[in-house]
Coordinates of C-alpha atoms in Angstrom, one line a residue:
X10 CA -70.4 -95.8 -16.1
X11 CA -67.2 -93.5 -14.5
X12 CA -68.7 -94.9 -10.8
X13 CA -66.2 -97.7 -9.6
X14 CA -66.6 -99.6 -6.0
X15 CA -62.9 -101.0 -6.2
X16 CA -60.1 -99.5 -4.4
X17 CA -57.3 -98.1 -6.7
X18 CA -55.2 -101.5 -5.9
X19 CA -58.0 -103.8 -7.4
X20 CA -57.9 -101.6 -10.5
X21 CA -54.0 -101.7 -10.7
X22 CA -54.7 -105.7 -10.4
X23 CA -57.1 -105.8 -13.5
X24 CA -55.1 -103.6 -15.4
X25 CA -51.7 -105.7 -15.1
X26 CA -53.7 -109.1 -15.6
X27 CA -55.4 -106.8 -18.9
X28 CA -59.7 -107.7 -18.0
X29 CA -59.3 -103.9 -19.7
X30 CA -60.5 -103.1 -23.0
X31 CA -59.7 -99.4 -25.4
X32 CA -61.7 -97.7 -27.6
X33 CA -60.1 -94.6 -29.5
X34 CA -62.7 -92.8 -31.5
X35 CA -61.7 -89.9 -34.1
X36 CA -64.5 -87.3 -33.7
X37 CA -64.6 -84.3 -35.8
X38 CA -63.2 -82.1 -33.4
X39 CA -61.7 -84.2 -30.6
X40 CA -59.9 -87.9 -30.9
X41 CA -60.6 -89.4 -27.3
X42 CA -59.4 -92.5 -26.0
X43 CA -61.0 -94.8 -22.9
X44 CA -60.3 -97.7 -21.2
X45 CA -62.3 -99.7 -19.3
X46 CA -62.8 -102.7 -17.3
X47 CA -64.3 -106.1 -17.5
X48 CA -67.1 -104.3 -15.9
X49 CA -67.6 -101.3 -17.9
X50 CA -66.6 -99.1 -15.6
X51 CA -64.2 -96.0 -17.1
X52 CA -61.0 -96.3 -15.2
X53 CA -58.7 -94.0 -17.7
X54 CA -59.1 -91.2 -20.3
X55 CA -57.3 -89.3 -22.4
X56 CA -58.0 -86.7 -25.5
X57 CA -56.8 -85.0 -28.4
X58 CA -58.6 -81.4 -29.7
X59 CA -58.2 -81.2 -33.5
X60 CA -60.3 -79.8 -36.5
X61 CA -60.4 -80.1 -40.3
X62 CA -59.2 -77.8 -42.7
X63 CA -59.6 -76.7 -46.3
X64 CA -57.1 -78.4 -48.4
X65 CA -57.6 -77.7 -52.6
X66 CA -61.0 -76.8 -51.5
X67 CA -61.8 -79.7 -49.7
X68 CA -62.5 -80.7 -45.8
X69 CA -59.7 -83.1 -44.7
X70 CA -57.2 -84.1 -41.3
X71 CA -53.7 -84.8 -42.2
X72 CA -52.5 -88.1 -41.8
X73 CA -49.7 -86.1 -39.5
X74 CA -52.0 -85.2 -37.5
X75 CA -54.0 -88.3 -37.3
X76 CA -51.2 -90.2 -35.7
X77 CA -49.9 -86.9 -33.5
X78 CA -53.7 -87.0 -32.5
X79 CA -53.8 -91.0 -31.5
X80 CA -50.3 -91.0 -29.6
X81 CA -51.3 -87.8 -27.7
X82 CA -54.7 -88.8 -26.6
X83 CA -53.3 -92.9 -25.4
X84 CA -50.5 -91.2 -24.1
X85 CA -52.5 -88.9 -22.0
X86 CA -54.9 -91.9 -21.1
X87 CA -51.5 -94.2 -20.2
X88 CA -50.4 -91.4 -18.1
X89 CA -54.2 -91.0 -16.4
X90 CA -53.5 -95.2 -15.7
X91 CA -50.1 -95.0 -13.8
X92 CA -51.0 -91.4 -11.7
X93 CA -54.0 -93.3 -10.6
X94 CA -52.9 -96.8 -9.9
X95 CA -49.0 -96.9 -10.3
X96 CA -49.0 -98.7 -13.1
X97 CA -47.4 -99.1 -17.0
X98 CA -49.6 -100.1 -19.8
X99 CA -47.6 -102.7 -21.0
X100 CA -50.7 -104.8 -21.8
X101 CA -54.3 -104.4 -22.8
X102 CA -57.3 -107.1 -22.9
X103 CA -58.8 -105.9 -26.2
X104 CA -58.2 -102.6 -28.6
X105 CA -60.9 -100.7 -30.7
X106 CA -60.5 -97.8 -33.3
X107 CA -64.1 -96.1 -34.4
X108 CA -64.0 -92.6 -36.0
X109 CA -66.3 -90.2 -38.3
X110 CA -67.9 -92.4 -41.0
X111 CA -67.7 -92.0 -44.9
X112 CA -65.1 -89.6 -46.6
X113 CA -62.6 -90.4 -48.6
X114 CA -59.2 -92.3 -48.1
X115 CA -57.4 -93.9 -51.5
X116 CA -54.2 -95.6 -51.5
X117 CA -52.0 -97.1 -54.6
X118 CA -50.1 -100.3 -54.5
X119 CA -47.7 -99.2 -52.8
X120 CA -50.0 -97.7 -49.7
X121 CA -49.3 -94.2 -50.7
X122 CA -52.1 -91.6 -49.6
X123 CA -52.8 -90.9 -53.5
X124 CA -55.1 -87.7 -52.5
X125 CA -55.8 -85.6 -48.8
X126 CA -58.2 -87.3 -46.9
X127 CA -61.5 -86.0 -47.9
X128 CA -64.1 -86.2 -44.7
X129 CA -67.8 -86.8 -45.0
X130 CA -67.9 -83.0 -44.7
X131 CA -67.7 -82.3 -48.3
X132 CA -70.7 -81.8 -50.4
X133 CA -69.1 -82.2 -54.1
X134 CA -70.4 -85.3 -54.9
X135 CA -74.0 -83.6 -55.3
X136 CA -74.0 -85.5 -58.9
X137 CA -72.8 -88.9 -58.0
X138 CA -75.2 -88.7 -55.3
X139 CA -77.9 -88.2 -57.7
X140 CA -76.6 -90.5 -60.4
X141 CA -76.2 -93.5 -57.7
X142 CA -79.0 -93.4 -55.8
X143 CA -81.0 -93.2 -59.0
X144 CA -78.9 -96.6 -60.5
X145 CA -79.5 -98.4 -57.2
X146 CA -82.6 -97.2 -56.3
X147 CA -81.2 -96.8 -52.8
X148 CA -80.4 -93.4 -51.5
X149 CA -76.6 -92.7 -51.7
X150 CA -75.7 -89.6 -49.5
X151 CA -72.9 -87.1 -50.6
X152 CA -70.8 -88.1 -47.8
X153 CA -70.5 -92.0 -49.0
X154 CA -67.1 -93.6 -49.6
X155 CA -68.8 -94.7 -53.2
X156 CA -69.9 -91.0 -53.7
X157 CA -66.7 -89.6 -53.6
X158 CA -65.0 -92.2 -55.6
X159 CA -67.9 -92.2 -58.3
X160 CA -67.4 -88.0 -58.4
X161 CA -63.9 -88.7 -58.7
X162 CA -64.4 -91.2 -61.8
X163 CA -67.0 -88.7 -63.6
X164 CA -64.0 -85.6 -62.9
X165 CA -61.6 -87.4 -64.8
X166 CA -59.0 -87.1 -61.6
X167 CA -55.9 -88.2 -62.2
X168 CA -55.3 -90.9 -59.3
X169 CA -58.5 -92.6 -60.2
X170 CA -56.8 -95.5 -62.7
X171 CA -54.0 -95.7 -59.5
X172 CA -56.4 -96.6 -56.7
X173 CA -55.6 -100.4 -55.0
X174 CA -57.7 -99.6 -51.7
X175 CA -60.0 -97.1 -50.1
X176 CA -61.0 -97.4 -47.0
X177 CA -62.3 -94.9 -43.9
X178 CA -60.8 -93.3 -41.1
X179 CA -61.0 -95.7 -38.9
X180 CA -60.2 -98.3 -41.3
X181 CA -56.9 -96.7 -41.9
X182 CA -55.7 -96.4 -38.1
X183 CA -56.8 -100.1 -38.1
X184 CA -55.1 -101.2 -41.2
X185 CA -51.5 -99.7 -40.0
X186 CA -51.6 -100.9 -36.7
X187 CA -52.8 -104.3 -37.4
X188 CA -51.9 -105.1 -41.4
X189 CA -55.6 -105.8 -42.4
X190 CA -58.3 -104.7 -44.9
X191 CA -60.9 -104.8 -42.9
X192 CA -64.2 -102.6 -41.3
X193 CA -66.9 -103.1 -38.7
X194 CA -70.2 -103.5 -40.9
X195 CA -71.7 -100.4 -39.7
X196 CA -68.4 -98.4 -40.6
X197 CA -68.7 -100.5 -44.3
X198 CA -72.1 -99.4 -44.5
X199 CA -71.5 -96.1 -44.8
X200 CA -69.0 -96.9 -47.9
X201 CA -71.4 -99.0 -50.1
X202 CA -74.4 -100.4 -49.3
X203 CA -74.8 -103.4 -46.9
X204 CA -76.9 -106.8 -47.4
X205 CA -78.0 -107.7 -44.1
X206 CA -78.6 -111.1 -45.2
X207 CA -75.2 -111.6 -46.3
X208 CA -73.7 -109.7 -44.3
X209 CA -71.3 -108.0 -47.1
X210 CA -71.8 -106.0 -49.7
X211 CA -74.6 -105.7 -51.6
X212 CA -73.8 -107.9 -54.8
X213 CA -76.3 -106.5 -57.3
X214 CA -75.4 -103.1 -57.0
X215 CA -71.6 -104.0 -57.3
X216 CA -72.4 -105.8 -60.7
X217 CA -74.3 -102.3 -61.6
X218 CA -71.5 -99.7 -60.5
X219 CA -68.9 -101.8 -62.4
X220 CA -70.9 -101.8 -65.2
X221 CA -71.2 -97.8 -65.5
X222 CA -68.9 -97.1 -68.9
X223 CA -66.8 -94.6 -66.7
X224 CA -66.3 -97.6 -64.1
X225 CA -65.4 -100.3 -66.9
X226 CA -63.1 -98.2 -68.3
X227 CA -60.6 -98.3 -65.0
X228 CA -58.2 -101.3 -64.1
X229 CA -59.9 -102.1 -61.2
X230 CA -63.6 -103.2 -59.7
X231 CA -64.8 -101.9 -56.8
X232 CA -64.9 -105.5 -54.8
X233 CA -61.0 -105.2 -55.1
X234 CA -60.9 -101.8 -53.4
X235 CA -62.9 -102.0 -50.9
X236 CA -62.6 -103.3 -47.0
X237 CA -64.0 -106.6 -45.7
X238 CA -66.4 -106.1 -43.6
X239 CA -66.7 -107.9 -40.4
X240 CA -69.8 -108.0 -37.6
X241 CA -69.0 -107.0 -33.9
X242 CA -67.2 -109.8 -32.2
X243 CA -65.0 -111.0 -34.8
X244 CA -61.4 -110.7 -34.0
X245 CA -60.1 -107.9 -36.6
X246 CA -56.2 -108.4 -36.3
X247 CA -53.7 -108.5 -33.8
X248 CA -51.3 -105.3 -32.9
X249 CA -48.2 -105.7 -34.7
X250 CA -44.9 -104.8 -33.1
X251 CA -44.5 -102.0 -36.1
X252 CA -48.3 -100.7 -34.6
X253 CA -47.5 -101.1 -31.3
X254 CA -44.8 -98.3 -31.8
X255 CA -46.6 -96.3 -33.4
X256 CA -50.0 -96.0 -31.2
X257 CA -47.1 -95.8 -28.0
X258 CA -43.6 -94.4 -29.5
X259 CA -42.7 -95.1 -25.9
X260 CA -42.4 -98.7 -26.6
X261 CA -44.2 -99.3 -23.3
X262 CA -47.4 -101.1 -25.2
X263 CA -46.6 -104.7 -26.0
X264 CA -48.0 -106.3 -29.5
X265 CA -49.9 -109.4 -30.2
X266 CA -53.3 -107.5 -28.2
X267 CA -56.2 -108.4 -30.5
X268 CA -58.5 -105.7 -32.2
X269 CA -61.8 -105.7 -32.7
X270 CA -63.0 -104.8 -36.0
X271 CA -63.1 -100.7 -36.5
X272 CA -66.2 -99.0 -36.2
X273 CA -67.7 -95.7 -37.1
X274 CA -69.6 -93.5 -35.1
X275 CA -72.9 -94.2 -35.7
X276 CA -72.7 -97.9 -34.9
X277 CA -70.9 -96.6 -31.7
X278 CA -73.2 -94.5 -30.5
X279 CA -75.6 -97.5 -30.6
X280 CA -74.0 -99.1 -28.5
X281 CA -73.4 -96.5 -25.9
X282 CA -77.5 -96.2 -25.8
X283 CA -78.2 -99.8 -25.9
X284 CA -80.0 -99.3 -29.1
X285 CA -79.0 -102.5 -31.6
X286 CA -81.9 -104.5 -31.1
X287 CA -84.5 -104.5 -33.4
X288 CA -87.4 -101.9 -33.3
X289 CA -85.0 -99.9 -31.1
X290 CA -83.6 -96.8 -32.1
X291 CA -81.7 -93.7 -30.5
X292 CA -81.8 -89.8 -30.9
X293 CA -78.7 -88.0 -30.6
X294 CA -78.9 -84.3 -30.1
X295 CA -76.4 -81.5 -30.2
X296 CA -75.7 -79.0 -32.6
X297 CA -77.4 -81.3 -35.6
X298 CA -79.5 -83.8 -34.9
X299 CA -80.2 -87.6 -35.9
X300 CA -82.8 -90.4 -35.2
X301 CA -81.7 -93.9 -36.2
X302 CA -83.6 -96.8 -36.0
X303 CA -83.4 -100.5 -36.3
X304 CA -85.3 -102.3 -39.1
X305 CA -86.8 -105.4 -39.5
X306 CA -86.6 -105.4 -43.3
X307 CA -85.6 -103.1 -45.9
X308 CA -87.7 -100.4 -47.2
X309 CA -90.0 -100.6 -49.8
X310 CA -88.7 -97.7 -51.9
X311 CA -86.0 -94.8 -52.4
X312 CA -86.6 -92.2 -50.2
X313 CA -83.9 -89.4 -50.2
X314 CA -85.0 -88.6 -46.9
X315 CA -83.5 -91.4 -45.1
X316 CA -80.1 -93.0 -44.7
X317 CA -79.4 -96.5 -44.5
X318 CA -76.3 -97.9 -42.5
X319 CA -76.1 -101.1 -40.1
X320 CA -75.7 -102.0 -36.8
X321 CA -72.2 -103.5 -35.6
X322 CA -74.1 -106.6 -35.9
X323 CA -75.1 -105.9 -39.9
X324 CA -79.0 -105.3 -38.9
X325 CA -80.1 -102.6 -41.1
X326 CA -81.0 -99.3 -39.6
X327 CA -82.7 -96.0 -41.3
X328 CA -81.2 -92.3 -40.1
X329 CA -82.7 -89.5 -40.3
X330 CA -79.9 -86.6 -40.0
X331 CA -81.0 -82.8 -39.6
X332 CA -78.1 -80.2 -39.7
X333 CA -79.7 -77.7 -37.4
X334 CA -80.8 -78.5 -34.1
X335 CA -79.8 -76.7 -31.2
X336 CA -77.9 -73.6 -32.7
X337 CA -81.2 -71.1 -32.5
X338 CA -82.8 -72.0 -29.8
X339 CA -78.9 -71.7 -27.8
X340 CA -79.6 -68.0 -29.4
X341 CA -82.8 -67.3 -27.8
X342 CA -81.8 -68.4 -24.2
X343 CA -78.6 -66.3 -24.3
X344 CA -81.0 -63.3 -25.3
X345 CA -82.8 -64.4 -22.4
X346 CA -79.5 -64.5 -20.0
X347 CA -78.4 -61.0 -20.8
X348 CA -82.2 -59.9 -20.4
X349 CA -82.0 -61.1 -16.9
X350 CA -78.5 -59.6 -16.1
X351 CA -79.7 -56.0 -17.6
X352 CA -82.2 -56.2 -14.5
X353 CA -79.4 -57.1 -11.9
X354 CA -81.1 -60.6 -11.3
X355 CA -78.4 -63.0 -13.4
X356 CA -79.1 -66.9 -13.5
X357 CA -77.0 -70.0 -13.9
X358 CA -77.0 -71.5 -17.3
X359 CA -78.6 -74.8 -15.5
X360 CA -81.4 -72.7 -14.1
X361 CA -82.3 -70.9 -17.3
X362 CA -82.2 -72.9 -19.0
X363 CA -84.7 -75.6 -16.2
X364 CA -86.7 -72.4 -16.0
X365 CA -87.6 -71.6 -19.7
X366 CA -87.3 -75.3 -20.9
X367 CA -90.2 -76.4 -18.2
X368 CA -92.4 -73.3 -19.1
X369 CA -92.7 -75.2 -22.7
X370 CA -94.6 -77.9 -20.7
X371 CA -96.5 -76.0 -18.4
X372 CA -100.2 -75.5 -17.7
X373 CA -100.1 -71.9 -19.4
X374 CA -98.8 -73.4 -23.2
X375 CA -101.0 -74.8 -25.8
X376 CA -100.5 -78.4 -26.7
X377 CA -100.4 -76.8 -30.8
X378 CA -98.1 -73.4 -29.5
X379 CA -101.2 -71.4 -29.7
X380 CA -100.5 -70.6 -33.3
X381 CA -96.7 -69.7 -33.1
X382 CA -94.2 -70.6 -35.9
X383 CA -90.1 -70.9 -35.4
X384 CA -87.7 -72.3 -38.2
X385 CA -84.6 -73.0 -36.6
X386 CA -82.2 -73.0 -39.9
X387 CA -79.1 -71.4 -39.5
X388 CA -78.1 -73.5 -42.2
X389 CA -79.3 -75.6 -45.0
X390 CA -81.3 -78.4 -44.3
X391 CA -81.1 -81.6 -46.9
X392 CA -84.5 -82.6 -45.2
X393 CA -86.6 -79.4 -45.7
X394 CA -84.7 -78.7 -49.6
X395 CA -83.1 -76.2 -48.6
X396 CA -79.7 -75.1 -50.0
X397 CA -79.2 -72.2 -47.0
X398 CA -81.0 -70.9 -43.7
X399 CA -82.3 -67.9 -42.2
X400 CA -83.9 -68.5 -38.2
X401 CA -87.2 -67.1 -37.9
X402 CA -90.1 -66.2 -35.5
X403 CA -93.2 -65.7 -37.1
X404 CA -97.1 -65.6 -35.6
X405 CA -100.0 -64.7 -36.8
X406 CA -101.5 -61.4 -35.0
X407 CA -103.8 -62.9 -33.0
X408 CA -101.7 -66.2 -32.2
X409 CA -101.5 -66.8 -28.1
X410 CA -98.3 -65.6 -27.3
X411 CA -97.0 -65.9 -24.0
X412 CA -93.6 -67.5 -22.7
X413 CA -94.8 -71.4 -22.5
X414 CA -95.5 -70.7 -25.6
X415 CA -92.7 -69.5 -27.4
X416 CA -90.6 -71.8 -25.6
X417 CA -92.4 -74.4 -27.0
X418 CA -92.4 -73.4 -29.9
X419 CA -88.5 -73.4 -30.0
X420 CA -88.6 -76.8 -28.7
X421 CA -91.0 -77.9 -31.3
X422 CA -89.4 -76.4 -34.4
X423 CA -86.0 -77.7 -33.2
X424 CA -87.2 -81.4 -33.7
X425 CA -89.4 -80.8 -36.5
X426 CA -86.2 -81.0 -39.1
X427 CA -85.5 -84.3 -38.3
X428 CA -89.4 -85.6 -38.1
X429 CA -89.4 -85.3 -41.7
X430 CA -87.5 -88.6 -41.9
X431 CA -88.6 -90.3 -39.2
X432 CA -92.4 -89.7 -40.6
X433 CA -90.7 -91.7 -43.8
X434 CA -90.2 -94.5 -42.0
X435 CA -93.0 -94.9 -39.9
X436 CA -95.5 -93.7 -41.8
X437 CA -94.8 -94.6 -45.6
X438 CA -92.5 -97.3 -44.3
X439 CA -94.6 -98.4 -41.7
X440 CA -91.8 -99.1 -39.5
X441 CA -92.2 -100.4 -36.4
X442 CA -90.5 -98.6 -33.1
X443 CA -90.9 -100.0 -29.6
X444 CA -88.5 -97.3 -27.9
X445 CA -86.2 -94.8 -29.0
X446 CA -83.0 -93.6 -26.7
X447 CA -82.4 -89.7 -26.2
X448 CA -78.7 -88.5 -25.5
X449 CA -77.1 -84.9 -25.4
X450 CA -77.0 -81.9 -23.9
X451 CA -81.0 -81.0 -24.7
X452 CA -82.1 -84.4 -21.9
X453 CA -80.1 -82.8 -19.0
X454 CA -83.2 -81.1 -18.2
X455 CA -85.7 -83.6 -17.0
X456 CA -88.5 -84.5 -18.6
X457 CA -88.9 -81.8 -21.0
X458 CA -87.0 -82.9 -24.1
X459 CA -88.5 -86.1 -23.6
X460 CA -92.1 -85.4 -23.0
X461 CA -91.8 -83.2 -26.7
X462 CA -89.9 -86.0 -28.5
X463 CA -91.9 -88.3 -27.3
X464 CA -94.6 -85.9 -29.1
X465 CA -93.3 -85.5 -32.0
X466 CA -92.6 -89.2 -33.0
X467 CA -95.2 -90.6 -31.2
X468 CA -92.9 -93.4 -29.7
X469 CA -91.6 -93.7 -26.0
X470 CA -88.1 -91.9 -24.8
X471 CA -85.6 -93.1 -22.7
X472 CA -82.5 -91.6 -21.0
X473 CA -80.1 -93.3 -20.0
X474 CA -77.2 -91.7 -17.3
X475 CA -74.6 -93.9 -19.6
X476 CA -75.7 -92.6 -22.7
X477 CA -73.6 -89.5 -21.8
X478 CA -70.5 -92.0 -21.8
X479 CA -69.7 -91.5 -25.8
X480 CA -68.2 -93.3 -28.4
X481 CA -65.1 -93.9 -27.1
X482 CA -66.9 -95.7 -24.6
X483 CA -68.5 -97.7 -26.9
X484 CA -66.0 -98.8 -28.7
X485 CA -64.4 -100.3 -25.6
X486 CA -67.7 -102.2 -25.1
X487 CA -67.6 -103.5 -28.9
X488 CA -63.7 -104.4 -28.0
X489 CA -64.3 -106.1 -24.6
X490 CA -67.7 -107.9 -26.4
X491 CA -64.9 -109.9 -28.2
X492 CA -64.6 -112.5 -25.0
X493 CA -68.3 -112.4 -25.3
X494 CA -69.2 -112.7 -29.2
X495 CA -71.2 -116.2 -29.2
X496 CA -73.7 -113.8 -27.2
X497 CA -75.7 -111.9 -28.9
X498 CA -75.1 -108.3 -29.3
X499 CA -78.1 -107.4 -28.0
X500 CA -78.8 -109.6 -25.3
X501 CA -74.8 -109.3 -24.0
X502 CA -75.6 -105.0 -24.1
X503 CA -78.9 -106.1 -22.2
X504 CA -77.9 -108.4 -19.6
X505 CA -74.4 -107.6 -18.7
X506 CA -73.7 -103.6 -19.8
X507 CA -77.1 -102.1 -18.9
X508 CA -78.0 -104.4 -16.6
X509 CA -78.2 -101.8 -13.6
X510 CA -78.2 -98.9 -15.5
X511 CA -80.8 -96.3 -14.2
X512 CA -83.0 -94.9 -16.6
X513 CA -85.9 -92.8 -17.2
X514 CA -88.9 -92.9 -19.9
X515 CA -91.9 -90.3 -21.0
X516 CA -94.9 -92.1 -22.8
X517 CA -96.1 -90.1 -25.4
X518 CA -99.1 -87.9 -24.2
X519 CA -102.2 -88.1 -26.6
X520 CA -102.6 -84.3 -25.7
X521 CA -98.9 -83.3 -27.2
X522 CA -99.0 -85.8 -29.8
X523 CA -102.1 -83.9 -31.5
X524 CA -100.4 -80.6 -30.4
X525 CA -97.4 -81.4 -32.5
X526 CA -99.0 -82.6 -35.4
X527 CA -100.9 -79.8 -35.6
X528 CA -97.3 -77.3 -35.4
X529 CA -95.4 -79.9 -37.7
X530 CA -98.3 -78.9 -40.4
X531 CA -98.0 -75.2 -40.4
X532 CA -94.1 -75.7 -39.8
X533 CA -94.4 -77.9 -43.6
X534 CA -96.9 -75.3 -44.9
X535 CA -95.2 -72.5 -44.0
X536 CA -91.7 -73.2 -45.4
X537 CA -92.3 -71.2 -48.5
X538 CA -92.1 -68.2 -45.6
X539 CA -88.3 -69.5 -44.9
X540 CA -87.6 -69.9 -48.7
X541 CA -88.4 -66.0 -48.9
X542 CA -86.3 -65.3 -46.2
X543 CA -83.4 -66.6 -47.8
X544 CA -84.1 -64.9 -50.9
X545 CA -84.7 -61.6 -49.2
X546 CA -81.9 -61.4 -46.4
X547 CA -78.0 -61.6 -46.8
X548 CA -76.5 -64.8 -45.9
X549 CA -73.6 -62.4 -44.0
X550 CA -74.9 -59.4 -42.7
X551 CA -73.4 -56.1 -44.3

């Protein structure tokens, strides 16, 4: 929502009597901040480009550059406020800090960084993974808080008998800014398992993990170290005059502004899709790809397949994360661009792409791809069990292949990662989906990407033009939802956010939904032909 009806003076009017609310989110590559008003309309933005780096072999940001990164991207948003309207951000309604879930942030008594930050990028927890999702019964991904803090204990590191808190990202902007321990529930969830009945950690499996010998053996129990968790709406803190100068060294920002309790990204981009409700879910689609949905109880069994996290609310929701998604098919269509400039006829990126991305639903392609195969793994795919990738094409000799078909085939194979644990959940899990949101680059297109999603997990798909609004976005919703908290989260998103956004859905056609089962069992059959690959062909070519 960037549209806004008001003239520039009855902005600078809301701003100075602060109906405004901020959401600063740490993504992996860029920390963005943007402020809004009482009616959800963005009215300043500012960023920050930053990227991790390899520190004793491990992913991190450093806490520098965390704070270099905050004060750049407010000041650049404070700056957007007073070119626009004339005014200094002395005051704001409400504040909210969401970032990158899981990873790795310990501190000693004395607050002291006792190790880098380690991000949820790092993949050498493999055995606490294994070790805690076996204890629990509950899948525990690499990238968990409780992963890296269980590898840590079985490594025998050093710091481990020194830990008072860990905590995330966004928990530790939070935390020095405001003075307290505390996480949105979604953002928790990501550290160690949630109760949704409780709303807090789930007590069982704390009594187990401090009972592992390695565990009793340390000063401390894991309830001690961790954050409280708190569910959207629950004022989080207040800006001290200490954090005040440090999110705005100019000493322009004035303390005492309440926060809303942090968030992490996934619980964020529920928001900004209007997917907390129950039986609502949302698919967001870039480079990887990951389909979460909300649950109306907890599954039945362990399944490695699917992640479990909350809502900002503390509803529990099942993910289903796929590393590759777009990275191939991106490959094809630029084959396809320079194919059309070798003949003198060059295309803008929007048309190719409308052009090749429509073929996939024409008249002239096969509901089932006429026989066609594509593996889209440029990496390796947790979902598939696979430890690298190789992309491939592949058809049979006398497969039907024509344009609308290969490009449906690329479609298909690029959603068919991520299936894999969405067919968990609603097919052993029987869990129950009433709509699912699409956002990213792939909708811009119409129709296309959701007519084939809509395929693929046999479920209706909406687009919504906010959806393209981010997490910083909505993380100002969660903040401004603090004037509104004895609403509902989901009715308050309903009938005051979205109430007049403009949306578009695609039913899932009978026709596709066959056709796609159909590809998604050769794509499962045929993976042995990708495990080849990556035994026969260089990772780097020489």
């Amino acid at each position: 929502m960037t549209t806004h009806d008001l003239s520039p003076e009855q902005i600078a009017e809301k701003i100075r009597g602060g109906r405004t609310s901020l959401g600063i989110e740490f993504g992996s590559t860029r920390i963005k901040a943007v402020l809004i008003d009482d009616e959800y309309h963005t009215i300043a933005a500012g960023d920050y480009e930053w990227a991790s780096h390899l520190e004793d072999g491990l992913w991190s940001y450093s806490i520098g550059e965390v704070w270099k990164g905050v004060q750049a991207a407010y000041a650049s948003m404070a700056n957007d406020v007073y070119t626009a309207y004339g005014e200094k951000l002395t005051k704001i309604g409400h504040i909210g800090f969401s970032a990158m879930m899981h990873g790795y942030m310990a501190f000693d008594a004395d607050n002291q960084l006792l190790v880098p930050f380690r991000t949820w990028q790092n993949t050498n927890t493999h055995e606490a993974h294994l070790k805690l999702s076996e204890l629990f019964q509950y899948n525990i991904p690499e990238r968990w808080s409780v992963a890296h803090l269980y590898q840590a204990v079985l490594n025998h590191e050093p710091h481990v008998s020194r830990i008072n808190y860990v905590t995330t990202l966004a928990g530790y902007v939070h935390w020095k800014l405001t003075g307290e321990k505390v996480l949105g529930i979604g953002d928790a969830s990501g550290m160690f398992p949630i109760d949704p009945e409780t709303k807090t950690y789930e007590a069982g499996f704390i009594k187990q993990f401090n009972a592992l010998p390695e565990v009793a053996a340390q000063p401390w129990q894991i309830e001690d170290l961790l954050p409280v968790p708190l569910v959207a709406g629950t004022p989080a803190g207040e800006l001290t005059e200490a954090g005040a100068a440090l999110l705005d060294p100019s000493g322009t920002l004035q303390a005492g502004i309440v926060l809303a309790p942090p968030e992490g990204d996934a619980g964020t981009g529920m928001v900004a899709t209007n997917s907390v409700r129950k039986r609502t879910g949302n698919v967001s689609a870039g480079t990887s790809i990951f389909a979460t949905v909300v649950l109306e109880h907890k599954l039945a069994r362990l399944h490695p397949q699917v992640d479990l996290v909350t809502t900002p609310c503390g509803d529990l929701a099942g993910m289903s994360h796929a590393n590759n998604f777009t990275s191939d098919l991106n490959a094809w269509i630029g084959l396809f661009k320079e194919f059309a400039e070798a003949l003198g006829r060059p295309v803008s990126t929007g048309e190719l792409y409308g052009t090749l991305f429509n073929m996939a639903i024409s008249d002239k392609a096969d509901s089932n791809c006429g026989g066609l195969l594509n593996y889209p793994f440029r990496s390796g795919e947790f979902l598939a069990g696979l430890e690298e990738g190789r992309p491939l094409f592949v058809r049979s000799p006398e497969a039907h292949m024509n344009l609308a078909n290969f490009m449906r085939t690329q479609l298909f194979s690029a959603f068919s990662p991520v299936k894999i644990g969405m067919d968990v959940m609603t097919k052993d899990e029987e869990v129950q989906v009433d709509s699912l949101i699409g956002h990213g680059g792939i909708f811009t297109t119409p129709k296309v990407a959701q007519k084939i999603l809509a395929a693929a997990f046999n479920t209706p798909i909406k687009v919504m033009a906010t959806a393209a609004e981010g997490g910083a976005w909505g993380m100002a919703v969660l903040a401004d939802y603090l004037w509104h908290a004895p609403w509902d989260l989901a009715d308050y998103l309903d009938e005051r956010v979205f109430k007049d956004a403009k949306s578009t859905t695609e039913d899932p056609d009978p026709s596709d939904v066959a056709g796609f089962e159909e590809f998604f069992g050769r794509f499962q059959t045929g993976l042995d032909i990708e495990r080849t690959a990556i035994r026969s062909i260089n990772l780097e070519s020489k």
